[in-house]
mmCIF file of C-alpha atoms in Angstrom:
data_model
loop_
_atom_site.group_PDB
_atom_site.id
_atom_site.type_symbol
_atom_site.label_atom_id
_atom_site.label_comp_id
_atom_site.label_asym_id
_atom_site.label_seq_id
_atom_site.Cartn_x
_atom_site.Cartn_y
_atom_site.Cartn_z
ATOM 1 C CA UNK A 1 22.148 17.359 14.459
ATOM 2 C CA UNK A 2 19.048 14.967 14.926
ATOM 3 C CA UNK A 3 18.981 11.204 14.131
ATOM 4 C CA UNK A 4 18.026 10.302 11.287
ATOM 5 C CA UNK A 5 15.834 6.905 10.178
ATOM 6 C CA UNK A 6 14.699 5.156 6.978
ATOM 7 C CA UNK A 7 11.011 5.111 6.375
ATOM 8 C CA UNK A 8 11.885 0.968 6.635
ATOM 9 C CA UNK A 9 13.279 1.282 9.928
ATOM 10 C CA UNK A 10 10.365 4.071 11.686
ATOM 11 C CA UNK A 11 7.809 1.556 9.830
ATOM 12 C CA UNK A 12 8.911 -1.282 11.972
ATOM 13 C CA UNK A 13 8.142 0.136 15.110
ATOM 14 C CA UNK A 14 4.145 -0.351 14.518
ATOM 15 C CA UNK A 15 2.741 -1.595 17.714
ATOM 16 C CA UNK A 16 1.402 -0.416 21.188
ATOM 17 C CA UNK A 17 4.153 -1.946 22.232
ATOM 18 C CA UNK A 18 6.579 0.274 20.291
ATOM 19 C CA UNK A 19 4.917 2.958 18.232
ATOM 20 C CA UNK A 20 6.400 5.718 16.301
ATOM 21 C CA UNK A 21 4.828 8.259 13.859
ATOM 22 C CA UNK A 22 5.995 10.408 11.508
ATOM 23 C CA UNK A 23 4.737 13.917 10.726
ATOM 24 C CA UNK A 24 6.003 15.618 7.954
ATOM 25 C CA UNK A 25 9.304 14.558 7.408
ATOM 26 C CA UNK A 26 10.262 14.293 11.954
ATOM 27 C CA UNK A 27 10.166 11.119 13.675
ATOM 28 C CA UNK A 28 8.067 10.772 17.066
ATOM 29 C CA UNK A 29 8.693 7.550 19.079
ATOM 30 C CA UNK A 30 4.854 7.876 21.136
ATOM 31 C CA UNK A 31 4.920 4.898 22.926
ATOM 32 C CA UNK A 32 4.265 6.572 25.843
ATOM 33 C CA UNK A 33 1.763 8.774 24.858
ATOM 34 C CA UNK A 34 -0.632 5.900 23.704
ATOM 35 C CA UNK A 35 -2.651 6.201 26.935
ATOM 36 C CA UNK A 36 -3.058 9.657 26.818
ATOM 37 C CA UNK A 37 -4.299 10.511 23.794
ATOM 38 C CA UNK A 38 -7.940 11.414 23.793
ATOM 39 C CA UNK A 39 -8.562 9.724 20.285
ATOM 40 C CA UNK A 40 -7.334 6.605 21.490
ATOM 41 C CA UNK A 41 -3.885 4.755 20.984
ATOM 42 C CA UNK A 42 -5.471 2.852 18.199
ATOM 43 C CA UNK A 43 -5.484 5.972 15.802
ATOM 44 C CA UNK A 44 -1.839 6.501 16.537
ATOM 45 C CA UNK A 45 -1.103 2.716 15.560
ATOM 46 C CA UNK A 46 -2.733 2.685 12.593
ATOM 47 C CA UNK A 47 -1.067 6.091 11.695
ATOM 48 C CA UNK A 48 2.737 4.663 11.538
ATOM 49 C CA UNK A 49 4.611 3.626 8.803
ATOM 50 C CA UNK A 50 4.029 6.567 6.416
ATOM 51 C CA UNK A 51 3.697 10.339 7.105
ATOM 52 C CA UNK A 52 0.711 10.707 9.232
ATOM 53 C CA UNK A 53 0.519 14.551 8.789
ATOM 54 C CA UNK A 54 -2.491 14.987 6.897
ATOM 55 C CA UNK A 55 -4.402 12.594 9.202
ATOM 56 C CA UNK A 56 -2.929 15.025 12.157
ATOM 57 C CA UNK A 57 -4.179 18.280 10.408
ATOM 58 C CA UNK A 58 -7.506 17.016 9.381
ATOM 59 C CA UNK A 59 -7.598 16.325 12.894
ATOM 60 C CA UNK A 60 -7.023 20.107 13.674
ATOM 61 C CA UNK A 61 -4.961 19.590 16.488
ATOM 62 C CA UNK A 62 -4.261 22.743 19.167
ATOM 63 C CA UNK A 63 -1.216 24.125 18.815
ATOM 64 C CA UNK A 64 -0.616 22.322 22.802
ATOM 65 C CA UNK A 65 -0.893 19.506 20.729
ATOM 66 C CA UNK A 66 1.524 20.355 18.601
ATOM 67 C CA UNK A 67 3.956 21.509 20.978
ATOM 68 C CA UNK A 68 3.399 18.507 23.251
ATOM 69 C CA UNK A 69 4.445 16.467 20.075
ATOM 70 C CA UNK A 70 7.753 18.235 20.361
ATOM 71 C CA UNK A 71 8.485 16.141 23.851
ATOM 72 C CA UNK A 72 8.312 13.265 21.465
ATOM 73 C CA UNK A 73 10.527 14.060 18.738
ATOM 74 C CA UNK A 74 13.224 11.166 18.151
ATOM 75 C CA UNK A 75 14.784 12.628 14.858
ATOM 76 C CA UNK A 76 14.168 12.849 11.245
ATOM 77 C CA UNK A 77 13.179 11.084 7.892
ATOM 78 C CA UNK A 78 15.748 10.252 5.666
ATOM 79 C CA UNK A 79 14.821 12.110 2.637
ATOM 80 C CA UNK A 80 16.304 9.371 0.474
ATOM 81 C CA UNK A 81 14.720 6.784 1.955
ATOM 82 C CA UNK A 82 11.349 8.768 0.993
ATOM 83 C CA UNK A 83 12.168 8.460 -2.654
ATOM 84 C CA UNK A 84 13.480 4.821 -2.402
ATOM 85 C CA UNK A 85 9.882 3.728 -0.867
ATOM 86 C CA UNK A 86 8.087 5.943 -3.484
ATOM 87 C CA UNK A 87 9.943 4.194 -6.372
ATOM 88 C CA UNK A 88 9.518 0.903 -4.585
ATOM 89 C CA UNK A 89 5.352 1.622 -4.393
ATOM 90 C CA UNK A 90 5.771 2.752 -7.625
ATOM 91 C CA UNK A 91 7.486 -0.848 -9.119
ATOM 92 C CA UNK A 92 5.079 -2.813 -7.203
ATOM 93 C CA UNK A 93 2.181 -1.073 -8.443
ATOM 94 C CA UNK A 94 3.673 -1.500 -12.155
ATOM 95 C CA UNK A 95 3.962 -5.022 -11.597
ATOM 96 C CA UNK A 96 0.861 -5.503 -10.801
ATOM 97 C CA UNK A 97 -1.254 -3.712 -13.839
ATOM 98 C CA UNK A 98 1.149 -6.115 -15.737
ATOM 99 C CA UNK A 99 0.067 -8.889 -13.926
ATOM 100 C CA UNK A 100 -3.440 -7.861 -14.051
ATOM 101 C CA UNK A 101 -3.173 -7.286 -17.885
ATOM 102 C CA UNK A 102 -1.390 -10.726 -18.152
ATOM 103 C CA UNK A 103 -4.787 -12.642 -16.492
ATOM 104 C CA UNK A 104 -7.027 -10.561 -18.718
ATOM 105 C CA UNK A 105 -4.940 -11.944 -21.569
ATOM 106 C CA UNK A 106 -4.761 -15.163 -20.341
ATOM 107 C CA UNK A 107 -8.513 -15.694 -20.094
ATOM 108 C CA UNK A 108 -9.447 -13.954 -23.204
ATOM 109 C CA UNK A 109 -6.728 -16.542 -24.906
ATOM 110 C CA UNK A 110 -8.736 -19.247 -22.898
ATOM 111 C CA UNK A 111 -12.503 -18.198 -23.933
ATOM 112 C CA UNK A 112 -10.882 -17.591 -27.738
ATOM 113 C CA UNK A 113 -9.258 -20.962 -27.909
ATOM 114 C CA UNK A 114 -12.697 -22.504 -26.628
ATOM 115 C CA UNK A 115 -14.799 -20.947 -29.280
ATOM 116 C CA UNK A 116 -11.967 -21.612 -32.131
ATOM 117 C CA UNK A 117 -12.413 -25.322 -31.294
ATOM 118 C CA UNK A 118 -16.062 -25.590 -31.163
ATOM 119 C CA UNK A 119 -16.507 -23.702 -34.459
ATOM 120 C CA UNK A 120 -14.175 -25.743 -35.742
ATOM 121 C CA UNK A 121 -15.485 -28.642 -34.684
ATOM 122 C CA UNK A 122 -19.421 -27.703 -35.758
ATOM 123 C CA UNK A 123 -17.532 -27.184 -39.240
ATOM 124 C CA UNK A 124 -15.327 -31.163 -39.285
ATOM 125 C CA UNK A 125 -19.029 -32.041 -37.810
ATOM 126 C CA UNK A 126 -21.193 -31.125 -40.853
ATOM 127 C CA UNK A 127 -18.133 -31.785 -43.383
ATOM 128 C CA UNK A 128 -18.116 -35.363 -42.151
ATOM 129 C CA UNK A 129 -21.663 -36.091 -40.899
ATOM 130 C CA UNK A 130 -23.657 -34.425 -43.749
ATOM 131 C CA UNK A 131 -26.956 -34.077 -43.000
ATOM 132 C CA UNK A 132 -29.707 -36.953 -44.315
ATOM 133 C CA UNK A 133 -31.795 -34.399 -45.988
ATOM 134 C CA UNK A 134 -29.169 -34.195 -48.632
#
């Protein structure tokens, strides 16, 4: 049975120092490969911590490709660990319409509380400074 690794842990390694990718649920540890790869090690980099393999197929990689990606192979993605990220994105993005609703209200409290005091303030004006045409 392979290893398997949290989408936590396979994020970590993230660097050209130690860089791992994961396509489609398997885990590829590709330090090595970072020289070779004709599209650069960059691309690889930026492709780790998440499931890369929709950036690899719009790629259209050979199937040599794909079977030299095999060489690499470390283990899998704990499934679970999938879902606990997902609801984790999913309660940070939440929390973040609410705090972007919470600013909206706070500045439309702001610019309504400004114009409540100068209206009433025009009003207490002409209520107690009548005019001198009068």
């Amino acid at each position: 049975m392979s290893k398997l690794y949290t989408m936590e842990e396979a994020s970590k390694h993230n660097t050209k120092q130690d860089c791992w990718l994961i396509l489609d649920g398997k885990v590829y540890n590709v330090t090595k490969y970072l020289d070779d790869h004709p599209g650069g090690d960059d691309v690889l980099v930026h492709a780790t911590g998440r499931d890369a393999i929709e950036d690899f197929d719009f790629v259209g990689h050979s199937e040599s490709a794909r079977e030299l990606m095999e060489t690499y192979l470390i283990g899998e993605l704990d499934p679970s660990s999938v879902l606990q990220e997902k609801a984790t994105t999913t309660r940070q993005q939440q929390q973040q319409h609410t705090d972007q609703k919470s600013t909206e209200s706070s500045a439309f409290t702001y610019w309504f509380i400004s114009l409540a005091i100068i209206v009433i303030s025009v009003i207490a004006g002409s209520l107690y400074f009548p005019s001198k045409d009068q």
